[in-house]
């Protein structure tokens, strides 16, 4: 039997004693496009970071492709919600994408011509090839986001973890990117996306993780995307519920 | 030129020139990473923190290189420890630790009763460089340049986007301390030429000027070293010709270059930027 892409057992994470993620267990098979949804502060970003071992967890075991995360880091691409980087850094758009090829380069090796071609291709896929020579700070917010997606693509990863990748991205680019993600899944990659726009959730994903500190629900979009299930996570946000109630 | 003739003629001046050129190069290289990581203050801290190590080495009669590296690295670790384990911010932690190290250094040196040494360590005296110092500087230069060449990728990623580095498995914290060690070695090499008090200028001024000239890290590194070398040679010239403290003349030379770049850099220079804005606004009237 094939190992699941991700399996999580009883994951607990807290910040200085405040629990942000409580006892989440689930397992995602390869080839799925999974959305993580939940209200602000539900612990979605925390959940992602803890899975990747970027912040300490209080309890729980995470396996990726059947192995501990430390052994498979190079087959993972992660795009954080906010890039706390120095936007004045002396680096061009193309070179920032080229960094995506570094994980697979051996120690002491430099990217070769074919790596540069690949980086250009990734930029082209997110529709940013024209701005490849710009310094990265000279882009709009949405364009910057697309550069980081291009870099994730350049990593040729098996698993993609994207935290709110569409914030500030315009509708047509969002569509292009979703198509790229769907294509990746068809090739057997696994893509996990934190996403806040519920109205699109059922078009984009085939599985959903509904989170509000605890795991409220996990399953196919049909199983999770029901008003009675969603309302459990978004307690009290009634007007909002009515809005999406219409679209459900 | 009298200076060139003197360089041909006097061995001490040749050593001074070679040493300060090497120092200019490595300060430029490491300085780029220091300013890009927002660690200019750290550069200043480490340079002061080597003092107790230097003093103890003198006391024990061993080469000051070892003591300096040890006390520099210990201070770097102490700074990290305090800021990570309390709500004290990084810059505050730097301020506490390096002044403590510097003060202990002063006490040790005063106990040794050799104030001339203190003067040379603090302000540098490149014209008194001995052959052994020159060889140490050469050794340090080879290590630093080799390390940056070999680990360029890792240094670039962890400076630009440490989160990505950590996500694909780079030992981000180890790389930080590795860079601190290189920084300490560069500081030690610079002691003879510019002295403890002014090392930070050699680290950040050429790198800052280079930063205003390019959008590529490797170009910035080459420019910074170039600017470092030009400052060293010019500084040495003025120091020799007018009998001025070498550290001060070298630093002022690099400041002069920085001011020129600040005003005239093609893309980021004050003058071109102002002119471009004016022109655009005028075209809209
Ligand atoms: N660095 C931190 N220190 C302390 N508490 C934190 C920290 N980061 C997050 N938290 C808390 O943990 C909880 C979960 O935060 P998290 O960022 O994971 O939420 P989220 O679901 O990603 O929210 P959003 O939709 O706004 O991105 C929140 O209550 C937040 O206040
Ligand atoms: Mg979040």
Tab-separated table of C-alpha atoms in Angstrom, chain A residues 52-234:
chain	number	residue	atom	x	y	z
A	52	UNK	CA	6.512	21.559	8.562
A	53	UNK	CA	8.273	21.625	11.928
A	54	UNK	CA	8.963	25.346	11.566
A	55	UNK	CA	7.525	25.974	15.030
A	56	UNK	CA	7.681	23.584	17.982
A	57	UNK	CA	4.690	21.369	18.665
A	58	UNK	CA	3.505	20.309	22.104
A	59	UNK	CA	2.460	16.852	21.083
A	60	UNK	CA	1.782	14.771	18.029
A	61	UNK	CA	3.456	12.933	15.201
A	62	UNK	CA	3.649	14.070	11.605
A	63	UNK	CA	4.715	11.822	8.767
A	64	UNK	CA	5.174	12.997	5.227
A	65	UNK	CA	5.265	10.298	2.538
A	66	UNK	CA	5.639	7.841	5.406
A	67	UNK	CA	8.831	9.465	6.688
A	68	UNK	CA	9.678	12.108	9.286
A	69	UNK	CA	9.577	15.606	7.835
A	70	UNK	CA	13.302	16.187	8.344
A	71	UNK	CA	14.059	13.469	5.794
A	72	UNK	CA	11.790	14.800	3.078
A	73	UNK	CA	12.247	18.553	3.368
A	74	UNK	CA	13.654	18.839	-0.121
A	75	UNK	CA	10.462	17.505	-1.666
A	76	UNK	CA	8.344	20.172	0.020
A	77	UNK	CA	7.611	23.691	-1.163
A	78	UNK	CA	6.136	26.176	1.297
A	79	UNK	CA	4.802	29.652	0.600
A	80	UNK	CA	4.077	31.478	3.878
A	81	UNK	CA	1.113	33.795	4.407
A	82	UNK	CA	3.340	36.807	4.861
A	83	UNK	CA	6.847	36.947	3.535
A	84	UNK	CA	8.829	38.814	6.154
A	85	UNK	CA	11.603	39.436	3.719
A	86	UNK	CA	13.538	42.562	2.934
A	87	UNK	CA	11.911	43.808	-0.258
A	88	UNK	CA	14.934	46.017	-0.941
A	89	UNK	CA	17.215	42.993	-1.149
A	90	UNK	CA	19.451	43.208	-4.220
A	91	UNK	CA	17.832	40.397	-6.173
A	92	UNK	CA	15.892	40.312	-9.423
A	93	UNK	CA	12.590	38.530	-9.957
A	94	UNK	CA	14.244	35.800	-12.018
A	95	UNK	CA	16.984	35.200	-9.435
A	96	UNK	CA	14.374	34.978	-6.672
A	97	UNK	CA	12.614	32.228	-8.638
A	98	UNK	CA	15.950	30.568	-9.357
A	99	UNK	CA	16.381	30.086	-5.608
A	100	UNK	CA	13.630	27.497	-5.974
A	101	UNK	CA	16.148	25.223	-7.690
A	102	UNK	CA	18.643	25.423	-4.802
A	103	UNK	CA	17.207	22.622	-2.652
A	104	UNK	CA	18.061	20.130	-5.380
A	105	UNK	CA	21.530	21.476	-6.095
A	106	UNK	CA	24.407	19.749	-4.382
A	107	UNK	CA	26.579	21.597	-1.885
A	108	UNK	CA	29.039	23.956	-3.631
A	109	UNK	CA	27.123	23.720	-6.952
A	110	UNK	CA	25.769	26.709	-8.837
A	111	UNK	CA	22.560	26.778	-10.871
A	112	UNK	CA	23.261	25.912	-14.509
A	113	UNK	CA	21.752	27.130	-17.719
A	114	UNK	CA	19.004	24.538	-17.615
A	115	UNK	CA	18.051	25.647	-14.098
A	116	UNK	CA	17.735	29.204	-15.366
A	117	UNK	CA	15.578	28.049	-18.259
A	118	UNK	CA	13.378	26.199	-15.809
A	119	UNK	CA	13.067	29.263	-13.568
A	120	UNK	CA	12.034	31.297	-16.608
A	121	UNK	CA	9.445	28.702	-17.510
A	122	UNK	CA	7.986	28.845	-13.998
A	123	UNK	CA	7.779	32.624	-14.204
A	124	UNK	CA	6.026	32.284	-17.522
A	125	UNK	CA	3.493	29.898	-16.034
A	126	UNK	CA	2.383	32.507	-13.510
A	127	UNK	CA	2.439	35.136	-16.255
A	128	UNK	CA	5.330	37.178	-14.903
A	129	UNK	CA	8.017	36.657	-17.557
A	130	UNK	CA	7.966	40.302	-18.655
A	131	UNK	CA	9.039	41.552	-15.249
A	132	UNK	CA	11.840	39.024	-14.779
A	133	UNK	CA	14.609	41.654	-14.647
A	134	UNK	CA	12.913	43.900	-12.076
A	135	UNK	CA	14.141	44.141	-8.520
A	136	UNK	CA	11.542	42.297	-6.432
A	137	UNK	CA	10.557	45.345	-4.384
A	138	UNK	CA	9.437	47.069	-7.585
A	139	UNK	CA	6.410	44.819	-8.006
A	140	UNK	CA	2.845	45.167	-6.798
A	141	UNK	CA	1.683	42.994	-3.901
A	142	UNK	CA	-0.134	40.540	-6.151
A	143	UNK	CA	2.833	40.310	-8.499
A	144	UNK	CA	5.126	39.562	-5.568
A	145	UNK	CA	2.792	36.784	-4.486
A	146	UNK	CA	2.960	35.289	-7.987
A	147	UNK	CA	6.760	35.379	-7.918
A	148	UNK	CA	6.735	33.310	-4.736
A	149	UNK	CA	4.344	30.850	-6.324
A	150	UNK	CA	6.685	30.596	-9.311
A	151	UNK	CA	9.509	29.890	-6.902
A	152	UNK	CA	7.489	27.111	-5.268
A	153	UNK	CA	6.838	25.612	-8.726
A	154	UNK	CA	10.559	25.810	-9.465
A	155	UNK	CA	11.191	23.573	-6.456
A	156	UNK	CA	9.743	20.568	-8.344
A	157	UNK	CA	8.336	19.456	-5.020
A	158	UNK	CA	6.046	16.516	-4.334
A	159	UNK	CA	4.064	18.439	-1.737
A	160	UNK	CA	3.070	22.069	-1.858
A	161	UNK	CA	1.974	24.016	1.219
A	162	UNK	CA	0.525	27.383	0.303
A	163	UNK	CA	-0.760	29.772	2.973
A	164	UNK	CA	-3.367	32.135	1.490
A	165	UNK	CA	-1.626	32.261	-1.884
A	166	UNK	CA	-4.344	34.253	-3.593
A	167	UNK	CA	-4.400	37.284	-1.333
A	168	UNK	CA	-4.056	40.317	-3.579
A	169	UNK	CA	-3.895	38.236	-6.754
A	170	UNK	CA	-6.294	39.328	-9.495
A	171	UNK	CA	-9.091	37.052	-10.731
A	172	UNK	CA	-7.507	35.938	-13.976
A	173	UNK	CA	-4.127	35.140	-12.405
A	174	UNK	CA	-5.909	33.291	-9.616
A	175	UNK	CA	-7.619	31.155	-12.217
A	176	UNK	CA	-4.328	30.461	-13.999
A	177	UNK	CA	-2.708	29.448	-10.743
A	178	UNK	CA	-5.565	27.198	-9.682
A	179	UNK	CA	-5.263	25.447	-13.024
A	180	UNK	CA	-1.549	24.958	-12.444
A	181	UNK	CA	-2.295	23.469	-9.010
A	182	UNK	CA	-4.917	21.118	-10.459
A	183	UNK	CA	-2.417	20.040	-13.101
A	184	UNK	CA	0.154	19.314	-10.366
A	185	UNK	CA	-2.362	17.080	-8.603
A	186	UNK	CA	-3.055	15.191	-11.812
A	187	UNK	CA	0.680	14.479	-11.942
A	188	UNK	CA	0.397	12.894	-8.495
A	189	UNK	CA	1.582	15.835	-6.385
A	190	UNK	CA	-0.231	16.842	-3.243
A	191	UNK	CA	-1.231	20.451	-2.717
A	192	UNK	CA	-2.435	21.929	0.576
A	193	UNK	CA	-3.843	25.449	0.404
A	194	UNK	CA	-5.049	27.692	3.211
A	195	UNK	CA	-7.862	29.638	1.663
A	196	UNK	CA	-10.319	32.114	3.129
A	197	UNK	CA	-12.744	32.654	0.275
A	198	UNK	CA	-15.460	30.078	0.922
A	199	UNK	CA	-17.383	30.913	-2.235
A	200	UNK	CA	-14.661	29.371	-4.403
A	201	UNK	CA	-13.795	26.467	-2.126
A	202	UNK	CA	-15.995	23.921	-3.874
A	203	UNK	CA	-14.615	24.739	-7.342
A	204	UNK	CA	-11.004	24.644	-6.330
A	205	UNK	CA	-10.510	21.714	-4.003
A	206	UNK	CA	-11.437	18.065	-3.827
A	207	UNK	CA	-10.892	17.767	-0.079
A	208	UNK	CA	-11.414	20.253	2.708
A	209	UNK	CA	-10.015	20.583	6.207
A	210	UNK	CA	-12.301	22.716	8.347
A	211	UNK	CA	-10.438	24.006	11.329
A	212	UNK	CA	-11.248	26.071	14.376
A	213	UNK	CA	-8.530	25.149	16.843
A	214	UNK	CA	-9.957	21.646	16.735
A	215	UNK	CA	-10.551	19.720	13.566
A	216	UNK	CA	-14.229	20.422	12.854
A	217	UNK	CA	-14.452	18.341	9.752
A	218	UNK	CA	-12.276	16.691	7.154
A	219	UNK	CA	-13.338	14.947	3.992
A	220	UNK	CA	-14.372	15.478	0.408
A	221	UNK	CA	-15.784	18.846	-0.525
A	222	UNK	CA	-19.285	17.355	-0.661
A	223	UNK	CA	-18.996	16.080	2.907
A	224	UNK	CA	-17.591	19.250	4.438
A	225	UNK	CA	-19.150	22.020	2.435
A	226	UNK	CA	-22.593	21.927	4.085
A	227	UNK	CA	-24.126	24.840	5.980
A	228	UNK	CA	-24.569	22.838	9.180
A	229	UNK	CA	-20.919	21.761	9.169
A	230	UNK	CA	-19.477	25.142	8.193
A	231	UNK	CA	-21.550	26.966	10.805
A	232	UNK	CA	-19.879	24.890	13.511
A	233	UNK	CA	-16.592	26.530	12.657
A	234	UNK	CA	-17.931	30.009	12.080
